[in-house]
Short mmCIF file of C-alpha atoms in Angstrom, two decimals:
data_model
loop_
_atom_site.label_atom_id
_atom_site.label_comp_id
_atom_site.label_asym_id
_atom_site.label_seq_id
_atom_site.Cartn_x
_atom_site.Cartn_y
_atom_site.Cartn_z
CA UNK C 456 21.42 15.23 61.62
CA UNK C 457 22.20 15.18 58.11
CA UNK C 458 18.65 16.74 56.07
CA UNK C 459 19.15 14.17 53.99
CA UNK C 460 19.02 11.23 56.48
CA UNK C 461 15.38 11.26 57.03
CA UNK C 462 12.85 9.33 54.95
CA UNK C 463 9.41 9.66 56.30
CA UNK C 464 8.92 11.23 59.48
CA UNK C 465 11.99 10.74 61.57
CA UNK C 466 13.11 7.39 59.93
CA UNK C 467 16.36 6.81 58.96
CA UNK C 468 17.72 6.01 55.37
CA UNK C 469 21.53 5.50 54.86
CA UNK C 470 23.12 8.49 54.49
CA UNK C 471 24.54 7.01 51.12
CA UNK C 472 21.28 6.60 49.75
CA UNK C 473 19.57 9.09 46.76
CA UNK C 474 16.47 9.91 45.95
CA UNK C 475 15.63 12.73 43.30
CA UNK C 476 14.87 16.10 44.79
CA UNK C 477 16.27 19.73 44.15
CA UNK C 478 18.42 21.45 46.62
CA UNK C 479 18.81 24.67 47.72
CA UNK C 480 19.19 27.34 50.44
CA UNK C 481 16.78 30.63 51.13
CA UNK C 482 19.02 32.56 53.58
CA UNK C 483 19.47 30.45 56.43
CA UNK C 484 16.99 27.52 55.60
CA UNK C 485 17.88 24.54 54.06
CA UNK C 486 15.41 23.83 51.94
CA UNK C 487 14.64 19.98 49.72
CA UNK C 488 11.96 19.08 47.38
CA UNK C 489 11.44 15.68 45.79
CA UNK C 490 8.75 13.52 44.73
CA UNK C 491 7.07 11.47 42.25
CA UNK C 492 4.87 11.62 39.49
CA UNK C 493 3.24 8.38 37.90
CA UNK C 494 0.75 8.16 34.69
CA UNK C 495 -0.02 4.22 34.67
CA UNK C 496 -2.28 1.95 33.23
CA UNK C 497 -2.61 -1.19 35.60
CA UNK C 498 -4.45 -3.86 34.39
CA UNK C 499 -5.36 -7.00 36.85
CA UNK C 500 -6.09 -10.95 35.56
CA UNK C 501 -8.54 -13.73 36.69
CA UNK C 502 -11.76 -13.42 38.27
CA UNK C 503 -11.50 -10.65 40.03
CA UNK C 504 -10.06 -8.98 36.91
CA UNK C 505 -9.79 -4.74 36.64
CA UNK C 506 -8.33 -2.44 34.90
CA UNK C 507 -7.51 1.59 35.01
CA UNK C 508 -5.88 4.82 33.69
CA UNK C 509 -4.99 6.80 36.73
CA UNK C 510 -1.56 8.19 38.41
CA UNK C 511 0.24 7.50 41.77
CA UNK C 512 1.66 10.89 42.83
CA UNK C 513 3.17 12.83 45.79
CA UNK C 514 5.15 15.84 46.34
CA UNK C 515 7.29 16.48 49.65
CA UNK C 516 9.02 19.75 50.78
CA UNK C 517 11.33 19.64 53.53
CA UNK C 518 13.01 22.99 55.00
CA UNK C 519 15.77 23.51 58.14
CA UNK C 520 16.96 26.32 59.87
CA UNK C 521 19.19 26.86 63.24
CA UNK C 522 16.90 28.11 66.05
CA UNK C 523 17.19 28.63 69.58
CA UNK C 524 20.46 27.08 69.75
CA UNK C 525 19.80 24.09 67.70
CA UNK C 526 18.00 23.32 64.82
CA UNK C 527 13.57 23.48 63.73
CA UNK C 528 12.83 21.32 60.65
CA UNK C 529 9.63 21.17 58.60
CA UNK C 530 7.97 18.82 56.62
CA UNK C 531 5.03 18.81 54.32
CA UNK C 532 3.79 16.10 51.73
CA UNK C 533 0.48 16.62 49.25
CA UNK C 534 -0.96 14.13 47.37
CA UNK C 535 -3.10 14.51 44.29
CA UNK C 536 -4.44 10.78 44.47
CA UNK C 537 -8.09 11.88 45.63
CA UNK C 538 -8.56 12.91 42.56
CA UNK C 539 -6.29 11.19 39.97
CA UNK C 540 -6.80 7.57 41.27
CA UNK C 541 -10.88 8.12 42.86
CA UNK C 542 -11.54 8.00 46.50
CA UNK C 543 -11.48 3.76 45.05
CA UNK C 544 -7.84 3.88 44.67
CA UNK C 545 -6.50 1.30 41.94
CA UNK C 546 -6.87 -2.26 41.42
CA UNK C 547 -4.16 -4.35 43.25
CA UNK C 548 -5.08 -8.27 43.86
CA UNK C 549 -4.81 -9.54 47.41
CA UNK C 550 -4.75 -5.92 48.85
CA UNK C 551 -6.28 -5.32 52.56
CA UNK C 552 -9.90 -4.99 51.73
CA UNK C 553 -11.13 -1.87 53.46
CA UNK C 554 -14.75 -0.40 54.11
CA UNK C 555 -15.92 2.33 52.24
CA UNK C 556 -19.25 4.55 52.33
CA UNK C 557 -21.13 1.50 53.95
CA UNK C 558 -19.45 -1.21 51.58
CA UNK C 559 -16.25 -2.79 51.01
CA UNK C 560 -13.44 -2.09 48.47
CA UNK C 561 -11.43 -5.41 47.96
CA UNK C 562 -8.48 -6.04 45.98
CA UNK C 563 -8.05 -2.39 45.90
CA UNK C 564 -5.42 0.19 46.81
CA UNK C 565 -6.70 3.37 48.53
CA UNK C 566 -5.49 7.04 47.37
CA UNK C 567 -3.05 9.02 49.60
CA UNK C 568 -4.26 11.54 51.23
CA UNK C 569 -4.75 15.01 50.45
CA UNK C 570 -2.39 15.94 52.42
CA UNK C 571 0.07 13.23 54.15
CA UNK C 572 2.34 15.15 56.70
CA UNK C 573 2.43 18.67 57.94
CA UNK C 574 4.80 18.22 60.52
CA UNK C 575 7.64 20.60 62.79
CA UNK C 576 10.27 19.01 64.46
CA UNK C 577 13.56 20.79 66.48
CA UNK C 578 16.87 18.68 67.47
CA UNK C 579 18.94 20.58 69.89
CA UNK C 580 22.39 19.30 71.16
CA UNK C 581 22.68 17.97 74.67
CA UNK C 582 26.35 17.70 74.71
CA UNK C 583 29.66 17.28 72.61
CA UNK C 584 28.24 13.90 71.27
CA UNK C 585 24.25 13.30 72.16
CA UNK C 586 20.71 15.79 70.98
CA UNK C 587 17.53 15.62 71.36
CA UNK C 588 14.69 15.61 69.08
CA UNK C 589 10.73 16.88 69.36
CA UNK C 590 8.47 15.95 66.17
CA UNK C 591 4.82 16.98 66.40
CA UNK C 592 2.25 17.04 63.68
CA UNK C 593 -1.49 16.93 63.06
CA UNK C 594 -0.80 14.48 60.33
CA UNK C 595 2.37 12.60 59.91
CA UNK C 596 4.22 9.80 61.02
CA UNK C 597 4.95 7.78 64.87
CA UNK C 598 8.34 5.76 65.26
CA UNK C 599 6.59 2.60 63.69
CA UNK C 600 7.81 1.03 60.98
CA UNK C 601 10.65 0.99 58.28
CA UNK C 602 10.75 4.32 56.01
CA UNK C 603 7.40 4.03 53.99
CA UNK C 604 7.91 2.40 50.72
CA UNK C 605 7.46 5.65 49.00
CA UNK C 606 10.79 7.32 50.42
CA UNK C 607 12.93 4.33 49.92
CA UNK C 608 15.53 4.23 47.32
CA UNK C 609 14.65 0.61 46.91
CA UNK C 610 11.45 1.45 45.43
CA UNK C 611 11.93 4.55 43.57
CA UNK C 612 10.92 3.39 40.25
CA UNK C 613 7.97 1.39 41.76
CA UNK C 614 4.06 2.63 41.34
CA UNK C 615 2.76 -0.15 43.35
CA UNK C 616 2.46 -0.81 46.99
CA UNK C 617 2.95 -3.44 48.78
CA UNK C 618 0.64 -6.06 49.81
CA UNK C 619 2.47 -6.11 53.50
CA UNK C 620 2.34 -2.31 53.71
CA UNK C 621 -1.08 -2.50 56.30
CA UNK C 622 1.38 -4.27 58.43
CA UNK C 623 4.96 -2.53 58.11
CA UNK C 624 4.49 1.12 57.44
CA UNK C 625 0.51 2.11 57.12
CA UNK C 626 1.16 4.45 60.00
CA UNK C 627 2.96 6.62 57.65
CA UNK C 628 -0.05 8.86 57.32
CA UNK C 629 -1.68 9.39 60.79
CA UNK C 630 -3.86 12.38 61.89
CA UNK C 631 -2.18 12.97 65.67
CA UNK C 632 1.52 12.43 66.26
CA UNK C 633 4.21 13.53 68.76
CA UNK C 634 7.60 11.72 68.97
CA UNK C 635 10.74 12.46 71.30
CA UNK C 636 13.98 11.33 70.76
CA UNK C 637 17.46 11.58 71.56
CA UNK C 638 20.13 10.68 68.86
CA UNK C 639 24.17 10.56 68.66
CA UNK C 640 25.50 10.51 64.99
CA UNK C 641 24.77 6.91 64.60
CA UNK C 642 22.19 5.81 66.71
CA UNK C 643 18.32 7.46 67.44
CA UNK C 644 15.98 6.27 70.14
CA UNK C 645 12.28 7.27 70.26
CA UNK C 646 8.64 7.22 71.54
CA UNK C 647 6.07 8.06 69.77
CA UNK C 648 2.12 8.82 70.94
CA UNK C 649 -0.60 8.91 68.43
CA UNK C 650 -3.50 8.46 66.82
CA UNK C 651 -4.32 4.58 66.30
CA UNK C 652 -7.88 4.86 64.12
CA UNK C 653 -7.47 4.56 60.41
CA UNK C 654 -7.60 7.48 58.26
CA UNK C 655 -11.45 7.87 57.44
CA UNK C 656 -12.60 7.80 53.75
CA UNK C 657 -12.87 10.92 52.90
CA UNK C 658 -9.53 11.86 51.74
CA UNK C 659 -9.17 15.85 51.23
CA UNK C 660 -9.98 16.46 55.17
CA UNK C 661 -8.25 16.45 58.48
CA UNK C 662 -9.74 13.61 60.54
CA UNK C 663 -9.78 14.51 64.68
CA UNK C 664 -6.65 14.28 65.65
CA UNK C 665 -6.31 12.36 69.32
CA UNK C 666 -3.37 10.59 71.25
CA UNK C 667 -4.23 7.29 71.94
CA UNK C 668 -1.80 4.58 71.17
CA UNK C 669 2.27 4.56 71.54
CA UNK C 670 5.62 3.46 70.24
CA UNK C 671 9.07 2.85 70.25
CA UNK C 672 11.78 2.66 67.55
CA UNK C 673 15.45 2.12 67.66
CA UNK C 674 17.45 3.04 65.01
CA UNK C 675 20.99 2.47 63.80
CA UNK C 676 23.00 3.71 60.87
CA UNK C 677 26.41 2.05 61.40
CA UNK C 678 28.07 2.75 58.23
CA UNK C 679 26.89 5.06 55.52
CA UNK C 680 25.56 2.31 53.34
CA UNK C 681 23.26 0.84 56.09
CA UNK C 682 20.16 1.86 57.83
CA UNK C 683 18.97 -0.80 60.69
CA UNK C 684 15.54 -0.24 62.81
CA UNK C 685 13.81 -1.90 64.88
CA UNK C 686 10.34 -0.97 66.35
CA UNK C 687 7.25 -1.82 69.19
CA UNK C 688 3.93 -0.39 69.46
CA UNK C 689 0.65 -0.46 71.23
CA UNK C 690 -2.48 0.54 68.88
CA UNK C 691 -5.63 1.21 70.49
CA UNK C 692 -9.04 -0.60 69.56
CA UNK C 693 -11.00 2.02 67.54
CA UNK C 694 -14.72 2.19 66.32
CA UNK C 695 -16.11 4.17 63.39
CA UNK C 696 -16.49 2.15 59.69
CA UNK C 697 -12.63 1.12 60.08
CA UNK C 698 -13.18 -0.26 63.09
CA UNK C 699 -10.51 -2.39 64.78
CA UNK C 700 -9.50 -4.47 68.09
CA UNK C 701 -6.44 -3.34 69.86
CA UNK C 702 -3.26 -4.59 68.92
CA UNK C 703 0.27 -4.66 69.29
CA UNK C 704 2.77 -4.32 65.59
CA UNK C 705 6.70 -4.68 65.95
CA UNK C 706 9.09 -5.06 63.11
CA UNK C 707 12.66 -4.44 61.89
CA UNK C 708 14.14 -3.03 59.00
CA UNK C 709 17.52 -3.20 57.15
CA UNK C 710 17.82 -0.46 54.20
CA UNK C 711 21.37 -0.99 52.42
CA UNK C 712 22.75 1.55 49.20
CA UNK C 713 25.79 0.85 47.24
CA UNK C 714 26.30 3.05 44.86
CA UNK C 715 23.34 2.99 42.58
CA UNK C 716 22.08 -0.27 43.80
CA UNK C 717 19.53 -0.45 46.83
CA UNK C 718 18.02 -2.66 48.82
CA UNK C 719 15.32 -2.98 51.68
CA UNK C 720 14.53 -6.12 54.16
CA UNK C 721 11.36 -5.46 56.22
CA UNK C 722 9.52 -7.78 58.84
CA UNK C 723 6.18 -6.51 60.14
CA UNK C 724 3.83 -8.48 62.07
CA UNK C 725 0.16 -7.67 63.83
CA UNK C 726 -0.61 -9.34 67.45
CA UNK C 727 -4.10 -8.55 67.93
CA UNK C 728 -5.66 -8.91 71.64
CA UNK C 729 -5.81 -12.30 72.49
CA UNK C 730 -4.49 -13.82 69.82
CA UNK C 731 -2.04 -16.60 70.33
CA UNK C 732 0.44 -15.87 67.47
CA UNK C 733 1.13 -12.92 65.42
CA UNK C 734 0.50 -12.02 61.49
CA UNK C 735 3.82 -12.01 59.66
CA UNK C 736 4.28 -10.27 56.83
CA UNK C 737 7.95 -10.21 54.40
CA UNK C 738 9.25 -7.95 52.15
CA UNK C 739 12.58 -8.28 50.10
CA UNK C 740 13.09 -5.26 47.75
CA UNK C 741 15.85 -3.87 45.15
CA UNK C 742 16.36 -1.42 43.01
CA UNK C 743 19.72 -1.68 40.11
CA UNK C 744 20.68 1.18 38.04
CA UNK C 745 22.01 0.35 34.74
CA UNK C 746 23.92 3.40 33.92
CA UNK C 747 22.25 6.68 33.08
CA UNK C 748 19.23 5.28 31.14
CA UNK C 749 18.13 1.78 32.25
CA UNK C 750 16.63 0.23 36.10
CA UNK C 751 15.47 -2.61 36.67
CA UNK C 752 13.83 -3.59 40.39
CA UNK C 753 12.04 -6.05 41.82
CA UNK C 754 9.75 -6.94 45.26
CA UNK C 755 9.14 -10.57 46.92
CA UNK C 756 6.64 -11.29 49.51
CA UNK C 757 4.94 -13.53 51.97
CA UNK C 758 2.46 -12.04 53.42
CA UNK C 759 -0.57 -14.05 56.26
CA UNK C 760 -3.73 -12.81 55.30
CA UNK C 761 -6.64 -12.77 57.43
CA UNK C 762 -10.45 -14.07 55.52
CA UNK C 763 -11.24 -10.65 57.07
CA UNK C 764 -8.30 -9.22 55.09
CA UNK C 765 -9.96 -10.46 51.92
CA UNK C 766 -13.68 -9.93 53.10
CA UNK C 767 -14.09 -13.83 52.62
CA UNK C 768 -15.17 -14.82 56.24
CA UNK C 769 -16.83 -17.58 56.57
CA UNK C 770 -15.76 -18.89 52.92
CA UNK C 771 -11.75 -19.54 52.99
CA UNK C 772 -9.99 -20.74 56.48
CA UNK C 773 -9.42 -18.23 58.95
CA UNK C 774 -5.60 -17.28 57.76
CA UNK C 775 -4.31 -17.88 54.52
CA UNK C 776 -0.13 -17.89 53.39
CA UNK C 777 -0.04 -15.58 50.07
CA UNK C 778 2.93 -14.82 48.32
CA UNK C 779 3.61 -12.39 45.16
CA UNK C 780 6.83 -11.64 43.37
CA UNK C 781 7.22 -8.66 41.47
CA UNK C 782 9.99 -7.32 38.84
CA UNK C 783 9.76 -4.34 36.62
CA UNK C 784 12.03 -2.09 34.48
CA UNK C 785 12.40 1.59 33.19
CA UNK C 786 13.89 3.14 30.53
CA UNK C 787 14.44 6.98 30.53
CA UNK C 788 12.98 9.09 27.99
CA UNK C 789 14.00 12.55 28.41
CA UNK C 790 16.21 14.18 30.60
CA UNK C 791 16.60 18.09 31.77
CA UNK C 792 18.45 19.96 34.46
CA UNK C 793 15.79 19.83 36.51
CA UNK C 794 12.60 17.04 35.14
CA UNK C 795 13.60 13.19 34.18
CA UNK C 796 10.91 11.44 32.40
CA UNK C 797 10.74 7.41 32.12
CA UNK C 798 9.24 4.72 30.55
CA UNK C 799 8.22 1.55 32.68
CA UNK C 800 6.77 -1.79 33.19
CA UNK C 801 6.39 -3.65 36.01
CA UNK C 802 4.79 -7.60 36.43
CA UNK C 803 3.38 -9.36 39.83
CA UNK C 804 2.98 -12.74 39.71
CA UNK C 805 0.63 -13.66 43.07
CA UNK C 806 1.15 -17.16 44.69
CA UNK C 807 -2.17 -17.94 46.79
CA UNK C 808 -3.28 -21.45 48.69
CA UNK C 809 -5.67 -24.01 46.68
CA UNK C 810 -9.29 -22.84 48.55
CA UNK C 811 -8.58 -18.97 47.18
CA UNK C 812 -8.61 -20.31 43.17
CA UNK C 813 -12.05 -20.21 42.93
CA UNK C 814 -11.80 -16.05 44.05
CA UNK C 815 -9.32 -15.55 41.92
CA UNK C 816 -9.26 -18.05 39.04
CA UNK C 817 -6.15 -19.40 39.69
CA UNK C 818 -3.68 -20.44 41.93
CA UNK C 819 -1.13 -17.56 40.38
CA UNK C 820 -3.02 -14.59 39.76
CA UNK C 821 -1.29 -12.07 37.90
CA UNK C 822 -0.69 -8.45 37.57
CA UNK C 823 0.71 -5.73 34.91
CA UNK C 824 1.55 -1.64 34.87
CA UNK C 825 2.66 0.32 32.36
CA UNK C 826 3.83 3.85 33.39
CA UNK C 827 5.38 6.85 32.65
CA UNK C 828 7.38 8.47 35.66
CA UNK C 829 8.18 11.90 36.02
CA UNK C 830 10.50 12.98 38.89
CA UNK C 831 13.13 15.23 39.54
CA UNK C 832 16.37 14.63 37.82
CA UNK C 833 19.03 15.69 40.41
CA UNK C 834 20.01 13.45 43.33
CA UNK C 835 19.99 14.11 47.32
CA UNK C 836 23.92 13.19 46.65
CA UNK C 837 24.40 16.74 45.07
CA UNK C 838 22.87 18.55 48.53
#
């Protein structure tokens, strides 16, 4: 497979996607480095008003070689966010409120971790047409979920996360993983074992890494513009101060690139044990390059959030419909051979049910970020 095809873990992106990363080769390894470098100021409205100076960051190195036959892969991602966003992460309304040293963070996005993947994989060919495909890693990412929201092309020039990603691609940091697979040109299938529990709070450590819940993925790139997945999994009940009930989370994906225009469709949805219907969550994301200098993107959601979700049980009905639209634009700055610079803003505009106004001192909360991006300047198209 293509090095380029991958997004996070072993998800697929279309193969005519881009994303900015530097290129290169180091005798027989293939070697790719891209990331993302934010300086933002993010200011929330209404009663549950905050504000910050921090920066979203991550950096990813990905190197190839042939091996025994076929080919060994490696992937590694850092994160400076422990320290340039606070083990409190950044204000974001309507986020998944999550426990921390004995409390509870609401409306809140936590940092990345420290480290995000450290993963080795090895595809080997079966025969004229078919391989197969081993990825193991003490922190990375099961077949579960779309391509996390920070590979896709889609969402390039956007700090924020989404409020659905708990639902559709949280998994993409997990401490235990091991995923088999076997793959012809355009289609992958795989199962993945691995670690259900939440990442802990501390967020420069390895947390244990154990084998305890499992999924499947299908995955289908039938032209070069188009990425399709689909996926099923069974996560384990876990204890600890993220404690959680087992569940099951499915979801599909359609990623789409056309030139310098991308888009992402995601449906993710929760059935916890029990339950008699699932939690749906909606995303609808694009990204449109205006020539060399000038993007524009945008993000709509529905997202069902639990009163546990917003640690209001036992003061808003059990489940609550919330939706947010978000659009944003960025102008470049400066541009070398190898750094691009850009100057951004981007607005959310939060649609919640009547009983939530008192939280959050309206029935359209609102958000704002102004940024400056730094990323590489060369494209994955230039490999």
């Amino acid at each position: 497979m293509p090095l380029a095809r991958t997004g996070s873990g072993t998800a697929w992106l279309p193969d005519a996607a881009r994303l900015p990363g530097y290129h290169g080769s180091l005798g027989r390894w293939t070697l790719m480095v891209h990331g993302s470098v934010f300086l933002q100021y993010d200011r929330q409205f209404g009663t549950r008003a905050e504000d910050q100076l921090g920066s979203v960051n991550w950096v990813m190195l990905m190197a190839a070689r042939p091996a025994a036959g076929g080919t060994v892969r490696f992937r590694a991602m850092v994160s400076a966010e422990p320290l340039t966003l606070t083990a409190h992460g950044y204000p974001e309304l309507l986020q998944v409120a999550e426990p921390y040293r004995g409390g509870i963070l609401t409306d809140r996005q936590h940092p990345h971790e420290l480290i995000s993947e450290l993963a080795v994989g090895f595809e080997h060919p079966v025969g004229s047409r078919v391989g197969a495909s081993l990825y193991a890693a003490p922190v990375g990412e099961p077949a579960l979920g779309p391509v996390a929201y920070l590979h896709r092309p889609s969402a390039v020039y956007d700090p924020a996360t989404p409020l659905g990603h708990h639902t559709q691609d949280f998994t993409h940091t997990t401490f235990g993983v091991v995923t088999l697979g076997a793959f012809t040109r355009q289609v992958r299938v795989e199962a993945s074992a691995f670690n259900g529990a939440h990442p802990d709070d501390v967020r420069t450590n390895f947390d244990a890494v154990r084998l305890d819940s499992y999924s499947a993925r299908l995955s289908c790139n039938p032209a070069s513009q188009w990425s399709v997945a689909a996926w099923f999994g069974r996560v384990a009940a876990t204890g600890g101060s993220h404690a959680h009930g087992a569940l099951d989370r499915f979801g599909a994906s359609v990623l789409y690139t056309r030139g310098t225009w991308s888009t992402a469709f995601v449906y993710g949805a929760d059935l916890p044990a029990g339950a008699g219907h699932p939690v749906n969550t909606l995303l609808l994301e694009s990204t449109l390059e205006l020539g060399a200098a000038d993007a524009v993107y945008g993000r709509a959601e529905y997202v069902r959030r639990t009163a546990a979700d917003l640690a209001l049980v036992g003061s808003v009905s059990r489940e609550l419909d919330i939706g947010a639209v978000s659009l944003g634009y960025e102008r470049a700055l400066w541009r070398s051979a190898l750094v691009a610079t850009g100057l951004g803003a981007r607005g959310t505009l939060n649609l919640v049910p009547e009983e939530l106004r008192l939280f959050y001192g309206s029935r359209t909360p609102v958000g704002l970020m102004a940024y400056v991006q730094v990323r590489p300047s060369t494209d994955r198209r230039k490999a």
